[in-house]
CSV table of C-alpha atoms and ligand atoms in Angstrom, one decimal:
chain,number,residue,atom,x,y,z
A,161,MET,CA,167.1,136.8,91.6
A,162,LEU,CA,167.3,133.3,91.5
A,163,LYS,CA,163.8,133.0,89.7
A,164,ARG,CA,165.4,135.4,87.4
A,165,LYS,CA,167.8,133.6,86.7
A,166,VAL,CA,166.0,130.6,85.8
A,167,ILE,CA,163.9,132.6,83.4
A,168,VAL,CA,167.2,134.1,81.8
A,169,ARG,CA,168.6,130.5,81.4
A,170,GLY,CA,165.4,129.0,79.8
A,171,PHE,CA,165.5,132.2,77.2
A,172,ALA,CA,169.2,131.0,76.5
A,173,VAL,CA,168.0,127.3,76.1
A,174,VAL,CA,165.2,127.8,73.6
A,175,ILE,CA,167.4,130.6,71.7
A,176,THR,CA,170.2,128.1,71.4
A,177,VAL,CA,167.5,125.4,70.1
A,178,LEU,CA,165.9,127.7,67.9
A,179,ASN,CA,169.5,128.4,66.5
A,180,LEU,CA,170.2,125.0,66.2
A,181,LEU,CA,166.8,124.5,64.0
A,182,LEU,CA,167.5,127.3,61.9
A,183,ILE,CA,171.4,126.4,61.1
A,184,ALA,CA,169.8,122.7,60.0
A,185,TYR,CA,167.4,124.1,57.9
A,186,LEU,CA,169.9,126.3,56.2
A,187,VAL,CA,172.1,123.4,55.6
A,188,ILE,CA,168.9,121.4,54.3
A,189,ALA,CA,168.0,124.4,51.8
A,190,ASN,CA,171.4,124.9,51.0
A,191,ASP,CA,171.9,121.2,49.9
A,192,ILE,CA,168.5,121.2,47.8
A,193,LYS,CA,169.5,124.4,46.1
A,194,LYS,CA,172.8,122.7,45.2
A,195,ARG,CA,171.2,120.0,43.5
A,196,THR,CA,168.7,121.7,42.0
A,197,GLU,CA,171.6,124.1,40.4
A,198,LYS,CA,174.1,121.4,39.3
A,199,ILE,CA,174.4,121.1,35.6
A,200,TYR,CA,174.3,117.5,33.9
A,201,ALA,CA,175.6,117.1,30.8
A,202,PHE,CA,174.1,113.3,29.1
A,203,LYS,CA,174.7,112.7,25.5
A,204,GLU,CA,171.4,111.3,24.4
A,205,LYS,CA,171.0,110.0,20.6
A,206,THR,CA,168.1,111.3,18.7
A,207,ILE,CA,165.4,108.7,17.7
A,208,ALA,CA,163.4,108.7,14.9
A,209,ILE,CA,159.9,110.1,15.5
A,210,PRO,CA,156.9,108.6,13.6
A,211,SER,CA,154.5,110.5,11.8
A,212,ASP,CA,151.4,108.3,11.2
A,213,SER,CA,148.4,108.3,12.5
A,214,LEU,CA,148.4,104.9,14.4
A,215,SER,CA,151.6,106.0,16.2
A,216,ILE,CA,150.2,109.2,16.9
A,217,ALA,CA,147.2,107.7,18.5
A,218,ARG,CA,149.6,105.2,20.4
A,219,GLY,CA,151.2,108.5,21.9
A,220,LYS,CA,147.9,110.0,22.7
A,221,HIS,CA,147.1,106.9,25.0
A,222,LEU,CA,150.6,107.0,26.6
A,223,SER,CA,150.3,110.5,27.5
A,224,VAL,CA,146.7,109.9,29.3
A,225,ILE,CA,147.9,106.4,31.0
A,226,LYS,CA,151.1,107.8,32.1
A,227,GLY,CA,149.6,110.9,33.9
A,228,CYS,CA,151.3,113.9,31.3
A,229,GLN,CA,147.6,115.1,31.0
A,230,ASP,CA,147.5,115.0,34.7
A,231,CYS,CA,150.1,117.4,35.1
A,232,HIS,CA,150.9,118.9,32.5
A,233,GLY,CA,147.0,119.6,31.6
A,234,ALA,CA,144.6,117.9,29.0
A,235,ASP,CA,145.9,120.3,26.3
A,236,LEU,CA,149.6,119.9,27.5
A,237,GLY,CA,149.9,123.8,27.9
A,238,GLY,CA,151.2,123.0,31.4
A,239,LYS,CA,149.7,123.6,34.9
A,240,LEU,CA,150.3,125.2,38.0
A,241,MET,CA,150.2,121.9,40.2
A,242,ILE,CA,151.5,123.7,43.8
A,243,ASP,CA,151.1,127.1,44.9
A,244,ASP,CA,151.4,126.6,48.7
A,245,PRO,CA,153.7,128.7,51.3
A,246,GLY,CA,154.9,125.6,52.6
A,247,LEU,CA,155.9,123.5,49.4
A,248,GLY,CA,156.1,126.5,47.0
A,249,VAL,CA,155.3,127.2,43.5
A,250,ILE,CA,155.7,123.8,41.4
A,251,VAL,CA,154.6,123.9,37.6
A,252,ALA,CA,154.8,121.2,35.0
A,253,SER,CA,155.8,123.0,32.1
A,254,ASN,CA,153.9,123.9,28.8
A,255,LEU,CA,155.0,121.1,26.4
A,256,THR,CA,153.5,123.1,23.7
A,257,GLY,CA,155.2,125.7,21.2
A,258,GLY,CA,152.8,128.3,22.5
A,259,LYS,CA,153.6,131.4,24.4
A,260,GLY,CA,155.1,130.3,27.6
A,261,GLY,CA,155.8,127.0,26.0
A,262,LEU,CA,158.9,125.1,24.6
A,263,PRO,CA,161.2,126.9,22.2
A,264,GLN,CA,160.8,126.5,18.7
A,265,ASP,CA,164.3,124.7,18.6
A,266,TYR,CA,163.3,122.5,21.3
A,267,GLY,CA,164.6,119.2,19.5
A,268,VAL,CA,164.0,115.0,20.0
A,269,GLN,CA,167.1,115.3,21.8
A,270,ASP,CA,165.8,117.7,24.4
A,271,TRP,CA,162.7,115.7,24.4
A,272,MET,CA,164.9,112.4,25.2
A,273,ARG,CA,167.2,114.1,28.0
A,274,ALA,CA,164.0,115.3,29.7
A,275,LEU,CA,162.3,111.7,29.6
A,276,ARG,CA,165.6,109.5,29.5
A,277,HIS,CA,167.7,111.6,32.2
A,278,GLY,CA,164.9,114.0,34.3
A,279,VAL,CA,167.2,117.1,32.7
A,280,GLY,CA,166.1,120.2,31.3
A,281,ARG,CA,167.8,121.8,28.1
A,282,SER,CA,169.9,124.0,30.7
A,283,GLY,CA,171.2,120.9,32.0
A,284,LYS,CA,169.6,121.2,35.3
A,285,ALA,CA,167.6,118.5,37.1
A,286,LEU,CA,163.6,118.7,36.4
A,287,ILE,CA,161.6,119.4,39.5
A,288,LEU,CA,158.6,116.8,40.0
A,289,MET,CA,158.8,115.6,36.7
A,290,PRO,CA,158.7,111.6,36.9
A,291,SER,CA,161.4,110.8,34.5
A,292,HIS,CA,162.4,107.7,36.4
A,293,GLU,CA,159.5,106.3,35.1
A,294,THR,CA,159.3,107.6,31.7
A,295,ALA,CA,163.5,106.5,31.4
A,296,LEU,CA,161.9,103.0,31.6
A,297,LEU,CA,159.5,103.3,28.2
A,298,SER,CA,160.2,101.2,25.6
A,299,LYS,CA,161.9,102.8,22.5
A,300,ALA,CA,158.7,102.2,20.3
A,301,ASP,CA,156.5,104.4,23.3
A,302,LEU,CA,159.0,107.0,23.8
A,303,SER,CA,158.9,107.8,20.4
A,304,ALA,CA,155.1,107.7,19.8
A,305,LEU,CA,154.7,110.0,23.1
A,306,ILE,CA,157.3,112.5,21.3
A,307,ALA,CA,155.3,112.4,18.3
A,308,TYR,CA,152.0,112.8,19.7
A,309,CYS,CA,153.6,115.7,22.1
A,310,ARG,CA,155.0,117.5,19.6
A,311,GLN,CA,152.0,118.0,16.9
A,312,VAL,CA,149.4,119.1,19.6
A,313,ASP,CA,147.9,122.2,19.3
A,314,ARG,CA,149.8,125.5,20.6
A,315,VAL,CA,148.7,126.6,23.8
A,316,ASP,CA,149.4,130.2,25.1
A,317,ARG,CA,149.9,129.9,29.0
A,318,PRO,CA,152.9,131.4,30.0
A,319,LEU,CA,153.8,130.3,33.8
A,320,PRO,CA,155.6,131.2,37.0
A,321,ALA,CA,159.0,129.7,37.6
A,322,ASN,CA,159.2,126.9,40.1
A,323,LYS,CA,160.3,128.2,43.8
A,324,LEU,CA,160.4,125.3,46.4
A,325,GLY,CA,159.1,126.1,49.7
A,326,PRO,CA,160.6,124.8,52.9
A,327,VAL,CA,158.7,121.8,53.4
A,328,ALA,CA,159.4,120.9,49.7
A,329,ASN,CA,163.1,121.3,50.7
A,330,MET,CA,162.5,119.2,53.5
A,331,MET,CA,160.7,116.5,52.2
A,332,GLY,CA,162.9,116.2,49.2
A,333,TYR,CA,165.8,116.2,51.6
A,334,LEU,CA,164.4,113.5,53.5
A,335,GLY,CA,163.2,111.6,50.3
A,336,LYS,CA,159.8,111.7,51.3
A,337,MET,CA,159.1,113.9,47.8
A,338,PRO,CA,160.3,112.8,44.6
A,339,LEU,CA,161.8,116.1,43.8
A,340,LEU,CA,164.9,115.2,41.9
A,341,SER,CA,164.3,112.0,39.5
A,342,VAL,CA,167.5,112.6,37.9
A,343,GLU,CA,169.3,111.3,40.9
A,344,LYS,CA,167.2,108.0,40.7
A,345,ILE,CA,167.8,107.2,37.2
A,346,ASN,CA,170.3,104.5,35.9
A,347,HIS,CA,171.4,106.9,33.1
A,348,VAL,CA,173.8,104.2,31.5
A,349,ALA,CA,171.1,102.0,31.0
A,350,PRO,CA,170.2,101.2,27.2
A,351,LEU,CA,167.3,102.2,25.8
A,352,ARG,CA,164.8,99.4,25.9
A,353,LEU,CA,164.1,98.0,22.3
A,354,GLU,CA,161.4,95.3,23.4
A,355,VAL,CA,158.6,95.0,25.0
A,356,ASP,CA,155.7,92.0,25.3
A,357,THR,CA,152.6,93.3,24.2
A,358,ALA,CA,150.5,90.5,24.1
A,359,PRO,CA,148.1,90.0,27.4
A,360,GLY,CA,150.4,88.8,30.1
A,361,PRO,CA,152.4,89.1,33.2
A,362,ALA,CA,155.5,90.8,31.0
A,363,LEU,CA,153.2,93.3,29.8
A,364,GLY,CA,151.5,93.9,33.1
A,365,GLU,CA,155.1,94.3,34.8
A,366,TYR,CA,156.2,97.0,31.9
A,367,LEU,CA,153.0,98.9,32.9
A,368,ALA,CA,152.8,98.9,36.6
A,369,ILE,CA,155.9,100.9,36.6
A,370,SER,CA,153.2,103.9,36.5
A,371,CYS,CA,151.9,102.2,40.0
A,372,SER,CA,155.3,101.8,41.5
A,373,GLY,CA,155.7,105.3,42.7
A,374,CYS,CA,152.8,105.3,45.4
A,375,HIS,CA,152.2,101.4,45.8
A,376,ARG,CA,156.3,101.1,46.1
A,377,ALA,CA,158.8,99.0,44.0
A,378,ASP,CA,157.3,95.8,45.5
A,379,PHE,CA,153.9,96.9,45.2
A,380,LYS,CA,153.4,96.0,48.8
A,381,GLY,CA,152.5,99.6,49.5
A,382,GLY,CA,153.5,101.7,52.8
A,383,ASP,CA,152.9,105.6,54.6
A,384,PRO,CA,150.9,108.0,52.6
A,385,ILE,CA,152.8,109.8,49.6
A,386,ALA,CA,151.7,113.1,51.1
A,387,PRO,CA,150.6,114.2,54.7
A,388,GLY,CA,146.8,114.0,55.0
A,389,MET,CA,146.6,110.8,52.2
A,390,PRO,CA,145.5,107.5,53.1
A,391,GLU,CA,148.0,104.7,53.6
A,392,VAL,CA,149.1,103.2,50.3
A,393,PRO,CA,147.6,99.3,50.2
A,394,ASN,CA,149.3,96.5,49.4
A,395,ILE,CA,148.3,95.3,45.7
A,396,THR,CA,150.4,91.9,45.1
A,397,SER,CA,148.5,88.4,45.7
A,398,SER,CA,149.4,88.9,49.5
A,399,GLY,CA,147.1,92.0,50.1
A,400,ALA,CA,143.5,92.4,49.8
A,401,VAL,CA,143.4,92.8,46.3
A,402,GLY,CA,145.1,89.3,46.1
A,403,LYS,CA,141.1,87.7,46.9
A,404,TRP,CA,139.8,89.8,44.0
A,405,THR,CA,138.5,88.2,40.9
A,406,GLN,CA,139.9,89.6,37.8
A,407,GLU,CA,136.2,91.4,36.9
A,408,GLN,CA,136.7,92.9,40.3
A,409,PHE,CA,139.9,94.2,39.9
A,410,ILE,CA,139.0,95.8,36.5
A,411,SER,CA,135.9,97.4,37.4
A,412,THR,CA,137.7,99.1,40.7
A,413,LEU,CA,140.1,100.6,38.3
A,414,ARG,CA,137.4,101.9,36.1
A,415,THR,CA,135.0,102.9,38.2
A,416,GLY,CA,137.1,103.9,41.5
A,417,LYS,CA,134.6,101.7,43.1
A,418,THR,CA,136.4,98.6,45.2
A,419,PRO,CA,134.4,95.3,45.8
A,420,THR,CA,133.9,96.4,49.3
A,421,GLY,CA,131.9,99.4,47.9
A,422,HIS,CA,134.7,102.0,48.7
A,423,GLN,CA,134.8,104.9,46.9
A,424,LEU,CA,138.6,105.8,45.8
A,425,LYS,CA,139.0,109.5,45.5
A,426,ASN,CA,140.9,110.2,41.8
A,427,GLU,CA,143.5,112.7,44.0
A,428,GLU,CA,144.6,109.8,46.2
A,429,MET,CA,144.4,106.9,43.8
A,430,PRO,CA,144.1,108.3,40.3
A,431,TRP,CA,141.6,105.8,39.0
A,432,MET,CA,140.2,108.2,36.3
A,433,MET,CA,143.7,107.7,34.8
A,434,THR,CA,143.6,103.5,35.3
A,435,ALA,CA,140.1,104.0,33.9
A,436,GLN,CA,141.6,104.9,30.5
A,437,TYR,CA,144.0,101.7,30.4
A,438,ASP,CA,142.3,99.5,27.7
A,439,LEU,CA,141.3,95.8,28.6
A,440,LYS,CA,144.3,94.3,27.6
A,441,GLU,CA,146.2,96.3,29.7
A,442,LEU,CA,144.2,96.0,32.8
A,443,VAL,CA,144.4,92.2,32.3
A,444,SER,CA,148.0,92.4,32.4
A,445,LEU,CA,148.4,94.3,35.2
A,446,TYR,CA,146.1,91.9,37.3
A,447,LEU,CA,148.1,88.4,35.9
A,448,TYR,CA,151.2,90.5,37.0
A,449,LEU,CA,150.5,91.9,40.5
A,450,ARG,CA,149.3,88.2,41.5
A,451,THR,CA,152.5,86.5,40.6
A,452,ILE,CA,153.9,89.2,43.3
A,453,LYS,CA,153.8,86.9,46.7
B,591,HEC,C1,153.8,114.1,38.5
B,591,HEC,C2,153.5,115.4,37.8
B,591,HEC,C3,153.8,115.0,36.3
B,591,HEC,C4,153.7,114.0,35.4
B,591,HEC,C5,153.0,112.9,35.4
B,591,HEC,C6,154.5,114.3,34.4
B,591,HEC,N1,155.3,115.2,34.6
B,591,HEC,FE1,156.6,116.2,32.8
B,591,HEC,N2,157.2,117.9,34.2
B,591,HEC,C7,156.3,117.8,35.6
B,591,HEC,C8,156.9,119.3,36.0
B,591,HEC,C9,156.8,119.9,37.3
B,591,HEC,C10,157.7,119.7,35.4
B,591,HEC,C11,158.8,121.2,35.5
B,591,HEC,C12,159.9,120.8,35.7
B,591,HEC,C13,160.8,121.7,36.3
B,591,HEC,O1,160.8,123.0,35.5
B,591,HEC,O2,162.1,121.7,36.7
B,591,HEC,C14,157.6,118.8,34.1
B,591,HEC,C15,158.5,118.8,32.9
B,591,HEC,C16,158.6,118.2,31.7
B,591,HEC,C17,159.3,118.4,30.6
B,591,HEC,C18,160.7,119.4,30.3
B,591,HEC,C19,159.9,120.8,29.7
B,591,HEC,C20,160.9,121.7,29.8
B,591,HEC,O3,160.7,123.0,30.1
B,591,HEC,O4,162.4,121.3,29.8
B,591,HEC,C21,159.3,117.5,29.5
B,591,HEC,C22,159.6,117.3,28.1
B,591,HEC,C23,157.9,116.5,30.2
B,591,HEC,N3,157.8,117.2,31.5
B,591,HEC,C24,157.0,115.8,29.4
B,591,HEC,C25,156.2,114.9,30.4
B,591,HEC,C26,155.5,113.7,29.5
B,591,HEC,C27,155.7,113.5,28.1
B,591,HEC,C28,154.8,113.1,30.3
B,591,HEC,C29,153.9,111.7,30.7
B,591,HEC,C30,155.2,110.5,30.1
B,591,HEC,C31,155.1,114.0,31.9
B,591,HEC,N4,156.0,114.9,31.5
B,591,HEC,C32,154.5,113.7,32.6
B,591,HEC,C33,155.5,116.9,35.9
B,591,HEC,C34,155.3,116.3,35.4
B,592,HEC,C1,149.4,108.8,43.1
B,592,HEC,C2,149.5,107.6,44.3
B,592,HEC,C3,148.9,106.0,43.2
B,592,HEC,C4,149.3,106.0,42.1
B,592,HEC,C5,150.1,106.3,40.9
B,592,HEC,C6,148.5,104.5,42.0
B,592,HEC,N1,147.8,104.4,43.0
B,592,HEC,FE1,146.7,102.9,43.7
B,592,HEC,N2,146.3,103.7,45.0
B,592,HEC,C7,146.8,104.5,45.8
B,592,HEC,C8,146.3,104.8,47.0
B,592,HEC,C9,146.4,105.7,47.9
B,592,HEC,C10,145.1,103.9,47.4
B,592,HEC,C11,144.1,103.8,48.8
B,592,HEC,C12,143.1,104.8,48.5
B,592,HEC,C13,142.2,104.7,49.5
B,592,HEC,O1,142.3,104.2,50.7
B,592,HEC,O2,141.0,105.4,49.4
B,592,HEC,C14,144.8,103.2,46.2
B,592,HEC,C15,144.5,102.2,46.2
B,592,HEC,C16,144.5,101.1,45.1
B,592,HEC,C17,143.5,100.0,44.7
B,592,HEC,C18,142.6,99.8,45.8
B,592,HEC,C19,143.3,98.6,46.9
B,592,HEC,C20,142.5,98.2,47.9
B,592,HEC,O3,142.9,97.2,48.6
B,592,HEC,O4,141.4,98.5,48.3
B,592,HEC,C21,144.1,99.0,43.6
B,592,HEC,C22,143.5,98.0,43.2
B,592,HEC,C23,145.3,100.2,43.1
B,592,HEC,N3,145.1,101.4,44.0
B,592,HEC,C24,146.0,99.6,42.0
B,592,HEC,C25,146.6,100.6,41.4
B,592,HEC,C26,147.4,100.5,40.1
B,592,HEC,C27,147.1,98.9,39.5
B,592,HEC,C28,148.0,101.2,39.7
B,592,HEC,C29,148.9,101.5,38.5
B,592,HEC,C30,148.3,101.5,37.1
B,592,HEC,C31,147.9,102.3,40.5
B,592,HEC,N4,146.9,101.9,41.7
B,592,HEC,C32,148.5,103.6,41.0
B,592,HEC,C33,147.9,105.5,45.1
B,592,HEC,C34,148.1,105.2,44.2
């Protein structure tokens, strides 16, 4: 009799705990759902988009060093980034005018809303699009980037719709995954007009925005950015990198091989992207990171 009572009570505890977990999860899923369905109304001015070959070449370079091609594909025709029962389905849009791509009347203002505010045409947040980084691009760079994207060949590539899975909901809720860049952007910050273009720490600081997503805002690294990934190292003067020469730093970012002979994996540290930075940009990154104690 007594034994049965204990078992029944044990069951009751397990069921209560499961119920609580389920409720907690439903609260989280509902919170993320609300945040992804919220409609934002940002007024974004349009900017002049150049068409000269120098600006188009600059835009192409930016699409490489800012990772647009990594997520949206080398042809910008879009890519299924994640398709996993836990994380869900996450698709980087087809940015061309082909089938499954941007609508014919997708205008400069739409590009600006996406790149400066992290919001799509419907007014809803773009998911996992790093607009908190593109929002900090200078006017000249933004216009060159948009100019390049708007003239790439059309790619017919219809892709499935985004659908966040339970793990993505949880990680987004806990701030472990940059799901909704719209929430991280200072939407009233003016468009940056001037950026130092001479090699040096100022240019390096501007470029290092692209490293901050993983190496953190202070570049001192921290926990892995996703389960199963390595710790993110400190790349300031107080980390191991602080003892490297400029040549060693540049060689690491171009070959993925560190001075100790460690081969970085591109999926963990995107060195194939940093390999495309030009010499002036790599020198500037080095000079800037050295100024951080
Ligand atoms: C980490 C991956 C990633 C990177 C890097 C990235 N994007 Fe995206 N981008 C996405 C995803 C995912 C979406 C789709 C978001 C959605 O549908 O909610 C998206 C959406 C967009 C959209 C909105 C398209 C639409 O359908 O409204 C534009 C425009 C865009 N990206 C341009 C760019 C440009 C330009 C760059 C480079 C500066 C870039 N992206 C870099 C992942 C990325
Ligand atoms: C997607 C995340 C990500 C981005 C973006 C990124 N890194 Fe890294 N980086 C890593 C990780 C993770 C490692 C460690 C990899 C390992 O241990 O194998 C690393 C390692 C490094 C190393 C080697 C450090 C050492 O002590 O061995 C350098 C240097 C570096 N990154 C510089 C940069 C610079 C500069 C940028 C921006 C231009 C950048 N990274 C952007 C994730 C990233």
